[in-house]
Amino acid sequence: MRRNNSANNNLFTVFTLILCPITLLLGNILSYFDIHVALSSVQDMKHSIINVYFTKLGWFWTSLVGWWCIIRYKVIRPGTAPSTLNYDIFMYISMTVFWYICSQSLIFIDSSLIDLIFKLTGGKCIIDTSNNSKDSVNNTTIYNSIACKRNGGDWIGGHDTSGHIFLTTLMLMFLLSEFNVFGVKAIKQMHFKRILRKLKSIFFQINFIKYGWKTPLVFCVSFLGFVKDLLNWLVLENPIILLVFFCLLWWWNFLVTAIEFHTILEQYSGLILGYSFSVVLFYITGLI
């Protein structure tokens, strides 16, 4: 069985296919303006909350949210979307293995594909044995960037394929491919009125004339009830909102990387690596 290829799905597929290339081009154009100064103050890629707790754990969050949406909309309530679990499993396992090989390890050698490309294009790990830069040595026994940085070295000299661009491309392509199947219908099924009524009731309870000294207690109980209902509505009933949130977050991260980090060639090699593999999977699963 092939995926649903209605006109709306085909339009969204086109959007999915052009999003990353267009964003990278936009980032390259914006990099010539002073916008990068503002961005660097908003998001320090090494130490920001977004990078530490989300981007560095990007595939974990993508897996968690993506699969909860698949289970919620295709298993618990299969009427929301056509059953394509076999393709979902195939695509996810393929992307996970490819992500691991490219950015973590080739398994048979202590290097990822991205690090191996870096070494083969003249890259090396330079470790300073003293404060004098003249004493720096070329450590040829280190084959990956993580080990190099762990030993206090600098990973320099080769073609440093953008891992951020590669990873965010994979994550966006996976999440958007799932949104293409059930996103619109899931959003139409959301019940905003129930949450709005609950929120309205909380503000009504802030009435000092009616409740007197009980007001803080009543408000706290109502607020906790609202938080419980909100989490239930967001996580259990409408996880599509989380999927959209992470799509926007990964897109923003992609754009900032395109503006701030790596050379253009390194950015495009990261895009080609993640994009070409995703397109092949899209073709195999019938998404295109």
PDB file of C-alpha atoms in Angstrom:
ATOM      1  CA  MET A   1       0.000   0.000   0.000  1.00  0.00           C
ATOM      2  CA  ARG A   2       1.333   3.427  -0.954  1.00  0.00           C
ATOM      3  CA  ARG A   3       0.792   6.602   1.005  1.00  0.00           C
ATOM      4  CA  ASN A   4      -2.107   8.923   0.306  1.00  0.00           C
ATOM      5  CA  ASN A   5      -1.196  11.063  -2.715  1.00  0.00           C
ATOM      6  CA  SER A   6      -4.056  13.550  -2.850  1.00  0.00           C
ATOM      7  CA  ALA A   7      -3.574  17.044  -4.270  1.00  0.00           C
ATOM      8  CA  ASN A   8      -3.135  18.547  -0.786  1.00  0.00           C
ATOM      9  CA  ASN A   9      -0.582  15.873   0.113  1.00  0.00           C
ATOM     10  CA  ASN A  10       1.301  16.515  -3.115  1.00  0.00           C
ATOM     11  CA  LEU A  11       1.493  20.250  -2.380  1.00  0.00           C
ATOM     12  CA  PHE A  12       2.779  19.596   1.110  1.00  0.00           C
ATOM     13  CA  THR A  13       5.300  17.114  -0.274  1.00  0.00           C
ATOM     14  CA  VAL A  14       6.613  19.864  -2.546  1.00  0.00           C
ATOM     15  CA  PHE A  15       6.847  22.155   0.501  1.00  0.00           C
ATOM     16  CA  THR A  16       8.750  19.451   2.414  1.00  0.00           C
ATOM     17  CA  LEU A  17      11.177  18.958  -0.464  1.00  0.00           C
ATOM     18  CA  ILE A  18      11.987  22.655  -0.967  1.00  0.00           C
ATOM     19  CA  LEU A  19      12.013  23.811   2.676  1.00  0.00           C
ATOM     20  CA  CYS A  20      15.609  22.921   3.570  1.00  0.00           C
ATOM     21  CA  PRO A  21      17.241  24.045   0.284  1.00  0.00           C
ATOM     22  CA  ILE A  22      15.314  27.342   0.317  1.00  0.00           C
ATOM     23  CA  THR A  23      16.138  27.924   3.997  1.00  0.00           C
ATOM     24  CA  LEU A  24      19.826  27.316   3.381  1.00  0.00           C
ATOM     25  CA  LEU A  25      19.791  29.746   0.470  1.00  0.00           C
ATOM     26  CA  LEU A  26      17.961  32.294   2.645  1.00  0.00           C
ATOM     27  CA  GLY A  27      20.535  31.847   5.414  1.00  0.00           C
ATOM     28  CA  ASN A  28      23.402  32.366   2.978  1.00  0.00           C
ATOM     29  CA  ILE A  29      21.802  35.598   1.756  1.00  0.00           C
ATOM     30  CA  LEU A  30      21.104  36.857   5.281  1.00  0.00           C
ATOM     31  CA  SER A  31      24.690  36.076   6.326  1.00  0.00           C
ATOM     32  CA  TYR A  32      25.818  39.049   4.237  1.00  0.00           C
ATOM     33  CA  PHE A  33      23.819  41.423   6.457  1.00  0.00           C
ATOM     34  CA  ASP A  34      24.165  42.443  10.106  1.00  0.00           C
ATOM     35  CA  ILE A  35      21.394  40.077  11.156  1.00  0.00           C
ATOM     36  CA  HIS A  36      24.041  37.615  12.335  1.00  0.00           C
ATOM     37  CA  VAL A  37      24.989  40.022  15.152  1.00  0.00           C
ATOM     38  CA  ALA A  38      21.459  39.893  16.573  1.00  0.00           C
ATOM     39  CA  LEU A  39      21.216  36.141  16.143  1.00  0.00           C
ATOM     40  CA  SER A  40      24.462  35.415  17.965  1.00  0.00           C
ATOM     41  CA  SER A  41      23.198  37.306  21.016  1.00  0.00           C
ATOM     42  CA  VAL A  42      19.953  35.313  20.987  1.00  0.00           C
ATOM     43  CA  GLN A  43      21.370  31.866  20.388  1.00  0.00           C
ATOM     44  CA  ASP A  44      24.905  30.922  21.328  1.00  0.00           C
ATOM     45  CA  MET A  45      24.964  27.512  19.675  1.00  0.00           C
ATOM     46  CA  LYS A  46      27.346  26.027  22.244  1.00  0.00           C
ATOM     47  CA  HIS A  47      25.749  27.129  25.501  1.00  0.00           C
ATOM     48  CA  SER A  48      22.139  28.079  24.821  1.00  0.00           C
ATOM     49  CA  ILE A  49      19.259  26.135  26.366  1.00  0.00           C
ATOM     50  CA  ILE A  50      18.052  25.264  22.869  1.00  0.00           C
ATOM     51  CA  ASN A  51      21.390  23.728  21.939  1.00  0.00           C
ATOM     52  CA  VAL A  52      22.137  21.943  25.223  1.00  0.00           C
ATOM     53  CA  TYR A  53      18.714  20.447  25.907  1.00  0.00           C
ATOM     54  CA  PHE A  54      17.187  20.200  22.445  1.00  0.00           C
ATOM     55  CA  THR A  55      19.590  20.325  19.485  1.00  0.00           C
ATOM     56  CA  LYS A  56      22.215  18.010  21.001  1.00  0.00           C
ATOM     57  CA  LEU A  57      19.394  15.603  21.826  1.00  0.00           C
ATOM     58  CA  GLY A  58      17.648  16.331  18.547  1.00  0.00           C
ATOM     59  CA  TRP A  59      17.163  12.783  17.321  1.00  0.00           C
ATOM     60  CA  PHE A  60      15.840  11.761  20.754  1.00  0.00           C
ATOM     61  CA  TRP A  61      13.170  14.505  20.723  1.00  0.00           C
ATOM     62  CA  THR A  62      12.348  13.816  17.079  1.00  0.00           C
ATOM     63  CA  SER A  63      11.964  10.112  17.818  1.00  0.00           C
ATOM     64  CA  LEU A  64       9.872  10.715  20.946  1.00  0.00           C
ATOM     65  CA  VAL A  65       7.462  13.223  19.415  1.00  0.00           C
ATOM     66  CA  GLY A  66       7.360  11.594  15.989  1.00  0.00           C
ATOM     67  CA  TRP A  67       6.553   8.138  17.289  1.00  0.00           C
ATOM     68  CA  TRP A  68       4.049   9.342  19.863  1.00  0.00           C
ATOM     69  CA  CYS A  69       2.189  11.096  17.040  1.00  0.00           C
ATOM     70  CA  ILE A  70       2.356   7.944  14.917  1.00  0.00           C
ATOM     71  CA  ILE A  71       0.970   5.865  17.784  1.00  0.00           C
ATOM     72  CA  ARG A  72      -1.651   8.457  18.692  1.00  0.00           C
ATOM     73  CA  TYR A  73      -2.993   9.057  15.191  1.00  0.00           C
ATOM     74  CA  LYS A  74      -2.376   5.706  13.501  1.00  0.00           C
ATOM     75  CA  VAL A  75      -2.744   3.132  16.285  1.00  0.00           C
ATOM     76  CA  ILE A  76      -4.944   4.536  19.068  1.00  0.00           C
ATOM     77  CA  ARG A  77      -7.245   6.318  16.611  1.00  0.00           C
ATOM     78  CA  PRO A  78      -6.444   4.790  13.215  1.00  0.00           C
ATOM     79  CA  GLY A  79      -9.274   6.716  11.548  1.00  0.00           C
ATOM     80  CA  THR A  80      -7.215   9.896  11.773  1.00  0.00           C
ATOM     81  CA  ALA A  81      -4.709   8.689   9.199  1.00  0.00           C
ATOM     82  CA  PRO A  82      -4.132   5.791   6.824  1.00  0.00           C
ATOM     83  CA  SER A  83      -2.181   2.880   8.272  1.00  0.00           C
ATOM     84  CA  THR A  84       1.379   3.185   6.985  1.00  0.00           C
ATOM     85  CA  LEU A  85       3.211   1.753   9.978  1.00  0.00           C
ATOM     86  CA  ASN A  86       5.367  -0.511   7.829  1.00  0.00           C
ATOM     87  CA  TYR A  87       6.691   2.530   5.962  1.00  0.00           C
ATOM     88  CA  ASP A  88       7.083   4.509   9.203  1.00  0.00           C
ATOM     89  CA  ILE A  89       9.184   1.766  10.764  1.00  0.00           C
ATOM     90  CA  PHE A  90      11.278   1.369   7.617  1.00  0.00           C
ATOM     91  CA  MET A  91      11.900   5.108   7.274  1.00  0.00           C
ATOM     92  CA  TYR A  92      12.699   5.616  10.954  1.00  0.00           C
ATOM     93  CA  ILE A  93      15.128   2.687  11.203  1.00  0.00           C
ATOM     94  CA  SER A  94      16.824   3.710   7.959  1.00  0.00           C
ATOM     95  CA  MET A  95      17.212   7.325   9.084  1.00  0.00           C
ATOM     96  CA  THR A  96      18.430   6.291  12.532  1.00  0.00           C
ATOM     97  CA  VAL A  97      21.094   3.970  11.126  1.00  0.00           C
ATOM     98  CA  PHE A  98      22.159   6.601   8.593  1.00  0.00           C
ATOM     99  CA  TRP A  99      22.306   9.304  11.305  1.00  0.00           C
ATOM    100  CA  TYR A 100      24.431   7.025  13.504  1.00  0.00           C
ATOM    101  CA  ILE A 101      26.846   6.133  10.705  1.00  0.00           C
ATOM    102  CA  CYS A 102      27.228   9.736   9.542  1.00  0.00           C
ATOM    103  CA  SER A 103      27.507  11.527  12.875  1.00  0.00           C
ATOM    104  CA  GLN A 104      28.408   8.928  15.515  1.00  0.00           C
ATOM    105  CA  SER A 105      30.392   5.942  14.275  1.00  0.00           C
ATOM    106  CA  LEU A 106      30.966   3.720  11.247  1.00  0.00           C
ATOM    107  CA  ILE A 107      30.981   0.838  13.775  1.00  0.00           C
ATOM    108  CA  PHE A 108      33.978  -0.942  12.218  1.00  0.00           C
ATOM    109  CA  ILE A 109      36.260   2.075  12.782  1.00  0.00           C
ATOM    110  CA  ASP A 110      36.362   4.680  15.521  1.00  0.00           C
ATOM    111  CA  SER A 111      35.076   7.469  13.283  1.00  0.00           C
ATOM    112  CA  SER A 112      31.816   8.725  11.825  1.00  0.00           C
ATOM    113  CA  LEU A 113      31.401   9.253   8.093  1.00  0.00           C
ATOM    114  CA  ILE A 114      31.529  13.033   8.577  1.00  0.00           C
ATOM    115  CA  ASP A 115      34.767  12.764  10.596  1.00  0.00           C
ATOM    116  CA  LEU A 116      36.245  10.357   8.048  1.00  0.00           C
ATOM    117  CA  ILE A 117      35.530  12.854   5.246  1.00  0.00           C
ATOM    118  CA  PHE A 118      37.237  15.512   7.375  1.00  0.00           C
ATOM    119  CA  LYS A 119      40.353  13.363   7.806  1.00  0.00           C
ATOM    120  CA  LEU A 120      40.496  12.329   4.145  1.00  0.00           C
ATOM    121  CA  THR A 121      40.371  15.966   3.041  1.00  0.00           C
ATOM    122  CA  GLY A 122      43.426  16.876   5.103  1.00  0.00           C
ATOM    123  CA  GLY A 123      41.891  17.404   8.530  1.00  0.00           C
ATOM    124  CA  LYS A 124      43.809  16.660  11.683  1.00  0.00           C
ATOM    125  CA  CYS A 125      43.639  16.930  15.436  1.00  0.00           C
ATOM    126  CA  ILE A 126      46.156  19.415  16.771  1.00  0.00           C
ATOM    127  CA  ILE A 127      46.971  19.083  20.468  1.00  0.00           C
ATOM    128  CA  ASP A 128      49.132  21.662  22.228  1.00  0.00           C
ATOM    129  CA  THR A 129      51.584  19.977  24.580  1.00  0.00           C
ATOM    130  CA  SER A 130      52.371  23.283  26.259  1.00  0.00           C
ATOM    131  CA  ASN A 131      51.300  26.890  26.222  1.00  0.00           C
ATOM    132  CA  ASN A 132      53.756  27.477  23.399  1.00  0.00           C
ATOM    133  CA  SER A 133      52.031  26.952  20.055  1.00  0.00           C
ATOM    134  CA  LYS A 134      55.387  25.854  18.553  1.00  0.00           C
ATOM    135  CA  ASP A 135      55.137  22.665  20.576  1.00  0.00           C
ATOM    136  CA  SER A 136      51.809  21.670  19.060  1.00  0.00           C
ATOM    137  CA  VAL A 137      51.734  18.202  17.531  1.00  0.00           C
ATOM    138  CA  ASN A 138      49.649  16.394  14.949  1.00  0.00           C
ATOM    139  CA  ASN A 139      47.928  13.507  16.703  1.00  0.00           C
ATOM    140  CA  THR A 140      47.271  11.052  13.865  1.00  0.00           C
ATOM    141  CA  THR A 141      45.801   8.412  16.176  1.00  0.00           C
ATOM    142  CA  ILE A 142      42.624  10.427  16.822  1.00  0.00           C
ATOM    143  CA  TYR A 143      39.983   9.826  14.159  1.00  0.00           C
ATOM    144  CA  ASN A 144      36.952  11.687  15.493  1.00  0.00           C
ATOM    145  CA  SER A 145      36.165  15.206  16.616  1.00  0.00           C
ATOM    146  CA  ILE A 146      34.748  14.178  19.991  1.00  0.00           C
ATOM    147  CA  ALA A 147      37.949  12.403  21.044  1.00  0.00           C
ATOM    148  CA  CYS A 148      39.989  15.322  19.730  1.00  0.00           C
ATOM    149  CA  LYS A 149      38.093  17.890  21.795  1.00  0.00           C
ATOM    150  CA  ARG A 150      38.090  15.573  24.825  1.00  0.00           C
ATOM    151  CA  ASN A 151      41.908  15.565  24.702  1.00  0.00           C
ATOM    152  CA  GLY A 152      42.015  19.357  24.433  1.00  0.00           C
ATOM    153  CA  GLY A 153      42.778  19.422  20.733  1.00  0.00           C
ATOM    154  CA  ASP A 154      41.589  21.484  17.802  1.00  0.00           C
ATOM    155  CA  TRP A 155      39.855  19.703  14.920  1.00  0.00           C
ATOM    156  CA  ILE A 156      41.146  21.707  11.966  1.00  0.00           C
ATOM    157  CA  GLY A 157      42.261  21.583   8.346  1.00  0.00           C
ATOM    158  CA  GLY A 158      39.699  19.426   6.564  1.00  0.00           C
ATOM    159  CA  HIS A 159      36.240  19.717   5.040  1.00  0.00           C
ATOM    160  CA  ASP A 160      34.024  19.960   8.131  1.00  0.00           C
ATOM    161  CA  THR A 161      30.619  18.862   6.841  1.00  0.00           C
ATOM    162  CA  SER A 162      27.944  20.659   8.851  1.00  0.00           C
ATOM    163  CA  GLY A 163      26.521  18.117  11.276  1.00  0.00           C
ATOM    164  CA  HIS A 164      23.823  20.588  12.361  1.00  0.00           C
ATOM    165  CA  ILE A 165      22.578  21.025   8.796  1.00  0.00           C
ATOM    166  CA  PHE A 166      22.706  17.279   8.211  1.00  0.00           C
ATOM    167  CA  LEU A 167      20.825  16.416  11.410  1.00  0.00           C
ATOM    168  CA  THR A 168      18.168  19.133  11.175  1.00  0.00           C
ATOM    169  CA  THR A 169      17.534  18.151   7.544  1.00  0.00           C
ATOM    170  CA  LEU A 170      16.893  14.552   8.591  1.00  0.00           C
ATOM    171  CA  MET A 171      14.686  15.615  11.503  1.00  0.00           C
ATOM    172  CA  LEU A 172      12.614  18.028   9.434  1.00  0.00           C
ATOM    173  CA  MET A 173      12.152  15.540   6.605  1.00  0.00           C
ATOM    174  CA  PHE A 174      11.012  12.810   9.004  1.00  0.00           C
ATOM    175  CA  LEU A 175       8.578  14.953  10.996  1.00  0.00           C
ATOM    176  CA  LEU A 176       7.158  16.707   7.942  1.00  0.00           C
ATOM    177  CA  SER A 177       6.660  13.380   6.174  1.00  0.00           C
ATOM    178  CA  GLU A 178       4.472  12.295   9.097  1.00  0.00           C
ATOM    179  CA  PHE A 179       2.625  15.613   9.212  1.00  0.00           C
ATOM    180  CA  ASN A 180       1.896  15.093   5.525  1.00  0.00           C
ATOM    181  CA  VAL A 181      -0.094  11.972   6.417  1.00  0.00           C
ATOM    182  CA  PHE A 182      -2.183  13.082   9.401  1.00  0.00           C
ATOM    183  CA  GLY A 183      -1.346  16.706  10.236  1.00  0.00           C
ATOM    184  CA  VAL A 184      -4.243  18.622   8.690  1.00  0.00           C
ATOM    185  CA  LYS A 185      -6.899  16.194   9.900  1.00  0.00           C
ATOM    186  CA  ALA A 186      -5.375  16.080  13.390  1.00  0.00           C
ATOM    187  CA  ILE A 187      -5.431  19.877  13.668  1.00  0.00           C
ATOM    188  CA  LYS A 188      -9.062  19.999  12.556  1.00  0.00           C
ATOM    189  CA  GLN A 189      -9.971  17.561  15.331  1.00  0.00           C
ATOM    190  CA  MET A 190      -8.496  19.697  18.127  1.00  0.00           C
ATOM    191  CA  HIS A 191     -10.953  21.091  20.672  1.00  0.00           C
ATOM    192  CA  PHE A 192      -9.755  24.547  21.699  1.00  0.00           C
ATOM    193  CA  LYS A 193     -13.030  25.548  23.360  1.00  0.00           C
ATOM    194  CA  ARG A 194     -12.611  23.173  26.301  1.00  0.00           C
ATOM    195  CA  ILE A 195      -9.230  24.644  27.219  1.00  0.00           C
ATOM    196  CA  LEU A 196     -10.528  28.194  26.774  1.00  0.00           C
ATOM    197  CA  ARG A 197     -13.471  27.458  29.093  1.00  0.00           C
ATOM    198  CA  LYS A 198     -11.102  26.087  31.723  1.00  0.00           C
ATOM    199  CA  LEU A 199      -8.848  29.124  31.457  1.00  0.00           C
ATOM    200  CA  LYS A 200     -11.841  31.424  31.701  1.00  0.00           C
ATOM    201  CA  SER A 201     -13.027  29.686  34.871  1.00  0.00           C
ATOM    202  CA  ILE A 202      -9.661  30.283  36.543  1.00  0.00           C
ATOM    203  CA  PHE A 203      -9.836  34.030  36.033  1.00  0.00           C
ATOM    204  CA  PHE A 204     -13.405  34.093  37.280  1.00  0.00           C
ATOM    205  CA  GLN A 205     -12.242  32.503  40.518  1.00  0.00           C
ATOM    206  CA  ILE A 206      -9.916  35.420  41.238  1.00  0.00           C
ATOM    207  CA  ASN A 207     -12.668  37.315  43.034  1.00  0.00           C
ATOM    208  CA  PHE A 208     -11.668  38.731  46.420  1.00  0.00           C
ATOM    209  CA  ILE A 209     -15.170  39.922  47.257  1.00  0.00           C
ATOM    210  CA  LYS A 210     -16.676  36.494  46.779  1.00  0.00           C
ATOM    211  CA  TYR A 211     -13.912  34.260  48.125  1.00  0.00           C
ATOM    212  CA  GLY A 212     -12.070  36.511  50.566  1.00  0.00           C
ATOM    213  CA  TRP A 213      -9.108  34.769  52.153  1.00  0.00           C
ATOM    214  CA  LYS A 214      -9.846  31.559  50.261  1.00  0.00           C
ATOM    215  CA  THR A 215      -8.987  33.127  46.945  1.00  0.00           C
ATOM    216  CA  PRO A 216      -5.277  32.104  46.831  1.00  0.00           C
ATOM    217  CA  LEU A 217      -6.144  28.486  47.700  1.00  0.00           C
ATOM    218  CA  VAL A 218      -9.007  28.349  45.202  1.00  0.00           C
ATOM    219  CA  PHE A 219      -6.825  29.887  42.532  1.00  0.00           C
ATOM    220  CA  CYS A 220      -3.954  27.402  43.135  1.00  0.00           C
ATOM    221  CA  VAL A 221      -6.313  24.418  42.965  1.00  0.00           C
ATOM    222  CA  SER A 222      -7.886  25.758  39.795  1.00  0.00           C
ATOM    223  CA  PHE A 223      -4.527  26.556  38.252  1.00  0.00           C
ATOM    224  CA  LEU A 224      -3.193  23.040  38.945  1.00  0.00           C
ATOM    225  CA  GLY A 225      -6.359  21.641  37.402  1.00  0.00           C
ATOM    226  CA  PHE A 226      -5.798  23.834  34.369  1.00  0.00           C
ATOM    227  CA  VAL A 227      -2.172  22.660  34.024  1.00  0.00           C
ATOM    228  CA  LYS A 228      -3.320  19.039  34.240  1.00  0.00           C
ATOM    229  CA  ASP A 229      -6.010  19.597  31.608  1.00  0.00           C
ATOM    230  CA  LEU A 230      -3.570  21.516  29.395  1.00  0.00           C
ATOM    231  CA  LEU A 231      -0.950  18.746  29.520  1.00  0.00           C
ATOM    232  CA  ASN A 232      -3.599  16.140  28.845  1.00  0.00           C
ATOM    233  CA  TRP A 233      -4.921  18.192  25.909  1.00  0.00           C
ATOM    234  CA  LEU A 234      -1.433  18.891  24.542  1.00  0.00           C
ATOM    235  CA  VAL A 235       0.442  15.632  25.094  1.00  0.00           C
ATOM    236  CA  LEU A 236      -2.240  12.952  25.118  1.00  0.00           C
ATOM    237  CA  GLU A 237      -4.965  14.360  22.897  1.00  0.00           C
ATOM    238  CA  ASN A 238      -3.176  16.719  20.472  1.00  0.00           C
ATOM    239  CA  PRO A 239       0.545  15.852  20.176  1.00  0.00           C
ATOM    240  CA  ILE A 240       0.423  17.293  16.658  1.00  0.00           C
ATOM    241  CA  ILE A 241       1.089  20.649  18.362  1.00  0.00           C
ATOM    242  CA  LEU A 242       4.367  19.295  19.731  1.00  0.00           C
ATOM    243  CA  LEU A 243       5.277  18.027  16.271  1.00  0.00           C
ATOM    244  CA  VAL A 244       4.652  21.479  14.783  1.00  0.00           C
ATOM    245  CA  PHE A 245       6.644  23.094  17.622  1.00  0.00           C
ATOM    246  CA  PHE A 246       9.676  20.899  16.975  1.00  0.00           C
ATOM    247  CA  CYS A 247       9.433  21.465  13.227  1.00  0.00           C
ATOM    248  CA  LEU A 248       9.583  25.208  13.868  1.00  0.00           C
ATOM    249  CA  LEU A 249      12.440  24.758  16.366  1.00  0.00           C
ATOM    250  CA  TRP A 250      14.507  22.637  13.972  1.00  0.00           C
ATOM    251  CA  TRP A 251      13.794  25.065  11.128  1.00  0.00           C
ATOM    252  CA  TRP A 252      15.018  27.991  13.273  1.00  0.00           C
ATOM    253  CA  ASN A 253      18.108  26.033  14.257  1.00  0.00           C
ATOM    254  CA  PHE A 254      18.745  25.249  10.579  1.00  0.00           C
ATOM    255  CA  LEU A 255      18.428  28.930   9.636  1.00  0.00           C
ATOM    256  CA  VAL A 256      20.760  30.130  12.411  1.00  0.00           C
ATOM    257  CA  THR A 257      23.364  27.548  11.405  1.00  0.00           C
ATOM    258  CA  ALA A 258      23.101  28.652   7.778  1.00  0.00           C
ATOM    259  CA  ILE A 259      23.690  32.266   8.821  1.00  0.00           C
ATOM    260  CA  GLU A 260      26.323  31.828  11.501  1.00  0.00           C
ATOM    261  CA  PHE A 261      28.369  28.660  11.116  1.00  0.00           C
ATOM    262  CA  HIS A 262      30.518  26.715   8.623  1.00  0.00           C
ATOM    263  CA  THR A 263      31.483  27.637   5.098  1.00  0.00           C
ATOM    264  CA  ILE A 264      28.927  27.487   2.297  1.00  0.00           C
ATOM    265  CA  LEU A 265      30.479  24.288   0.918  1.00  0.00           C
ATOM    266  CA  GLU A 266      30.352  22.641   4.357  1.00  0.00           C
ATOM    267  CA  GLN A 267      26.720  23.657   4.757  1.00  0.00           C
ATOM    268  CA  TYR A 268      25.706  22.318   1.350  1.00  0.00           C
ATOM    269  CA  SER A 269      27.550  19.047   1.869  1.00  0.00           C
ATOM    270  CA  GLY A 270      25.582  18.583   5.118  1.00  0.00           C
ATOM    271  CA  LEU A 271      22.357  19.359   3.264  1.00  0.00           C
ATOM    272  CA  ILE A 272      23.154  16.990   0.384  1.00  0.00           C
ATOM    273  CA  LEU A 273      24.035  14.197   2.813  1.00  0.00           C
ATOM    274  CA  GLY A 274      20.750  14.376   4.723  1.00  0.00           C
ATOM    275  CA  TYR A 275      18.519  15.537   1.883  1.00  0.00           C
ATOM    276  CA  SER A 276      19.522  12.991  -0.746  1.00  0.00           C
ATOM    277  CA  PHE A 277      19.065  10.076   1.658  1.00  0.00           C
ATOM    278  CA  SER A 278      15.636  11.378   2.721  1.00  0.00           C
ATOM    279  CA  VAL A 279      14.509  11.791  -0.888  1.00  0.00           C
ATOM    280  CA  VAL A 280      15.489   8.200  -1.643  1.00  0.00           C
ATOM    281  CA  LEU A 281      13.411   7.044   1.329  1.00  0.00           C
ATOM    282  CA  PHE A 282      10.498   9.220   0.209  1.00  0.00           C
ATOM    283  CA  TYR A 283      10.615   7.526  -3.189  1.00  0.00           C
ATOM    284  CA  ILE A 284      10.803   4.018  -1.722  1.00  0.00           C
ATOM    285  CA  THR A 285       7.860   4.644   0.628  1.00  0.00           C
ATOM    286  CA  GLY A 286       5.752   6.259  -2.083  1.00  0.00           C
ATOM    287  CA  LEU A 287       5.723   9.764  -0.608  1.00  0.00           C
ATOM    288  CA  ILE A 288       6.966  11.087  -3.949  1.00  0.00           C
TER     289      ILE A 288
END
